[in-house]
Short mmCIF file of C-alpha atoms in Angstrom, two decimals:
data_model
loop_
_atom_site.label_atom_id
_atom_site.label_comp_id
_atom_site.label_asym_id
_atom_site.label_seq_id
_atom_site.Cartn_x
_atom_site.Cartn_y
_atom_site.Cartn_z
CA MET A 7 -13.08 -3.50 -19.69
CA ASN A 8 -10.22 -6.60 -20.45
CA ASN A 9 -10.80 -9.88 -18.32
CA PRO A 10 -8.81 -9.31 -16.00
CA ALA A 11 -8.35 -13.29 -15.67
CA SER A 12 -6.92 -13.17 -19.69
CA PRO A 13 -3.24 -14.20 -20.43
CA ASP A 14 -2.77 -10.81 -21.53
CA LEU A 15 -3.11 -9.44 -17.90
CA GLN A 16 0.05 -11.78 -16.75
CA GLU A 17 1.82 -10.60 -20.00
CA ARG A 18 0.92 -6.77 -18.89
CA LEU A 19 2.40 -7.23 -15.23
CA GLN A 20 5.15 -8.40 -15.81
CA ALA A 21 6.17 -6.18 -18.36
CA LEU A 22 5.24 -3.39 -15.73
CA PRO A 23 8.52 -1.31 -14.97
CA GLY A 24 10.17 -2.49 -11.25
CA VAL A 25 8.44 -6.17 -11.06
CA THR A 26 10.20 -8.86 -10.46
CA GLN A 27 8.16 -11.29 -8.82
CA LEU A 28 4.89 -12.06 -10.34
CA SER A 29 2.03 -15.27 -9.44
CA HIS A 30 -1.40 -16.12 -9.28
CA HIS A 31 -2.93 -18.05 -6.15
CA ASN A 32 -5.81 -18.62 -5.07
CA GLY A 33 -7.35 -15.94 -6.97
CA ALA A 34 -5.63 -12.86 -6.90
CA TRP A 35 -2.04 -11.67 -8.85
CA TRP A 36 0.93 -10.85 -6.95
CA ALA A 37 3.54 -8.93 -8.75
CA SER A 38 5.74 -7.45 -6.53
CA GLY A 39 9.11 -5.34 -6.73
CA PRO A 40 11.39 -3.12 -4.71
CA GLU A 41 11.54 -0.46 -7.68
CA LEU A 42 8.15 -1.12 -8.37
CA ASP A 43 6.70 1.95 -10.53
CA VAL A 44 3.47 2.99 -8.82
CA ALA A 45 2.48 5.45 -11.66
CA ALA A 46 2.64 2.74 -14.56
CA MET A 47 0.95 0.35 -12.14
CA ALA A 48 -2.29 2.94 -11.41
CA ASP A 49 -2.39 3.93 -15.42
CA LEU A 50 -2.27 -0.16 -16.83
CA MET A 51 -5.25 -0.77 -14.23
CA HIS A 52 -6.97 2.23 -14.96
CA ALA A 53 -6.42 1.42 -18.67
CA MET A 54 -7.64 -2.42 -17.90
CA GLY A 55 -10.52 -1.15 -15.96
CA ILE A 56 -9.55 -2.41 -12.23
CA ARG A 57 -10.38 -0.41 -9.46
CA MET A 58 -8.54 -0.10 -6.61
CA GLY A 59 -9.59 -1.29 -3.43
CA THR A 60 -7.46 -0.26 -1.05
CA ILE A 61 -2.83 -0.45 0.33
CA THR A 62 -1.67 -1.55 3.01
CA ALA A 63 1.18 -1.10 5.17
CA VAL A 64 3.51 -3.37 7.32
CA ALA A 65 6.61 -0.75 9.14
CA LEU A 66 10.16 -3.16 8.28
CA GLY A 67 11.61 -1.30 11.39
CA PRO A 68 12.00 1.48 13.81
CA GLN A 69 13.48 3.65 11.24
CA GLY A 70 13.39 1.68 7.76
CA GLU A 71 11.72 1.38 4.96
CA THR A 72 7.80 0.50 5.02
CA ARG A 73 6.27 -2.49 2.56
CA VAL A 74 3.13 -0.67 0.56
CA LEU A 75 0.73 -2.91 -1.00
CA TYR A 76 -1.77 -2.16 -3.53
CA HIS A 77 -5.21 -3.94 -3.69
CA TRP A 78 -6.49 -3.70 -6.72
CA LEU A 79 -10.68 -5.78 -7.58
CA ALA A 80 -12.55 -6.28 -10.67
CA ALA A 81 -15.56 -8.35 -10.93
CA ALA A 82 -13.65 -11.50 -9.12
CA GLN A 83 -10.21 -11.05 -9.79
CA PHE A 84 -7.76 -9.32 -7.69
CA VAL A 85 -4.86 -7.43 -8.41
CA ASN A 86 -1.98 -7.37 -5.70
CA PHE A 87 0.76 -4.73 -5.98
CA GLU A 88 3.70 -5.44 -3.19
CA THR A 89 6.70 -2.56 -3.05
CA VAL A 90 9.20 -0.83 -0.59
CA THR A 91 9.49 2.99 -0.29
CA ARG A 92 12.52 4.37 -0.78
CA GLY A 93 13.91 6.92 1.53
CA GLY A 94 10.51 6.46 3.15
CA ALA A 95 9.04 7.72 0.72
CA LEU A 96 6.71 6.62 -2.74
CA PRO A 97 4.65 8.74 -5.19
CA SER A 98 1.56 9.43 -4.61
CA LEU A 99 -1.71 8.53 -6.52
CA ALA A 100 -4.40 10.26 -4.92
CA ALA A 101 -4.21 12.77 -7.69
CA SER A 102 -5.27 10.26 -10.55
CA VAL A 103 -7.09 7.43 -8.22
CA ARG A 104 -9.27 9.03 -5.89
CA ALA A 105 -9.20 6.14 -3.58
CA ALA A 106 -5.82 6.28 -3.00
CA ALA A 107 -6.01 9.84 -1.32
CA TRP A 108 -7.21 8.85 2.29
CA ALA A 109 -5.21 5.52 2.34
CA GLU A 110 -2.28 7.52 1.23
CA ARG A 111 -2.94 9.85 4.14
CA GLU A 112 -3.83 6.90 6.90
CA ILE A 113 -0.21 5.14 6.19
CA HIS A 114 1.39 8.59 6.03
CA ASP A 115 -0.36 8.93 9.77
CA LEU A 116 0.28 5.60 10.78
CA PHE A 117 3.86 5.00 9.66
CA GLY A 118 5.47 7.60 8.68
CA VAL A 119 5.08 7.73 4.91
CA THR A 120 6.26 10.53 2.77
CA PHE A 121 3.88 10.50 -0.86
CA ILE A 122 5.29 12.63 -3.37
CA GLY A 123 3.12 14.59 -4.86
CA HIS A 124 -0.02 14.22 -2.30
CA PRO A 125 -3.02 17.12 -3.37
CA ASN A 126 -3.86 17.88 0.18
CA PRO A 127 -1.15 15.48 2.76
CA ALA A 128 -3.10 17.06 5.71
CA PRO A 129 -3.43 14.24 9.26
CA LEU A 130 -6.03 12.03 8.84
CA LEU A 131 -6.02 10.37 11.69
CA LYS A 132 -3.91 11.75 13.81
CA PRO A 133 -5.25 13.58 17.35
CA ASP A 134 -3.03 17.22 17.01
CA GLY A 135 0.51 15.99 19.84
CA LEU A 136 1.06 12.40 18.45
CA GLU A 137 4.03 12.16 16.20
CA THR A 138 3.36 11.00 12.54
CA GLY A 139 4.59 7.54 12.51
CA LEU A 140 2.51 6.33 15.70
CA LEU A 141 1.65 3.30 14.33
CA ARG A 142 5.51 2.00 13.18
CA GLN A 143 6.59 3.53 16.51
CA ALA A 144 4.52 0.62 18.29
CA LEU A 145 5.34 -1.72 16.24
CA CYS A 146 9.11 -1.39 16.06
CA GLY A 147 10.11 -0.18 19.07
CA PRO A 148 11.29 -2.49 22.73
CA ALA A 149 8.17 -3.39 23.78
CA VAL A 150 7.25 -1.97 27.46
CA LEU A 151 5.18 -3.71 29.58
CA ALA A 152 2.73 -2.55 32.76
CA ARG A 153 2.22 -3.88 35.51
CA SER A 154 -0.94 -4.52 36.35
CA PRO A 155 -2.29 -2.38 39.31
CA THR A 156 -2.74 -4.87 42.25
CA LEU A 157 -6.05 -4.86 44.72
CA GLY A 158 -5.25 -4.05 47.99
CA LEU A 159 -7.46 -6.16 49.59
#
């Protein structure tokens, strides 16, 4: 495995297709770009022996896109990538990165993101009867305040 803290990593991250910003703080690399080539990102991390930790997401509006963050780990070094869905979708990494399979299914269930090419896109968390994207709806929809029942004492 290459040393992830090496200057070589910085050069390789900057060279990834779609990376527009790169910074290093608090012991972690942060690369971002709205058009990040996630397949090239996964290939680079594999080539450097850096494994995926997880994938997280943040809804950018009720009908909008979703910010997707890929978190990779190597010893005490973290490498994070941020991108945005395009038309509500991103290419799936599940076929080549086993750790991505469940995380992509969870993000699909909760935020409605389509991961194109996912080998098993079946719902992971969503019970029958609930719509896909339920967390997006809860976070981005209008706030509804329920009245507390009062005791008739």
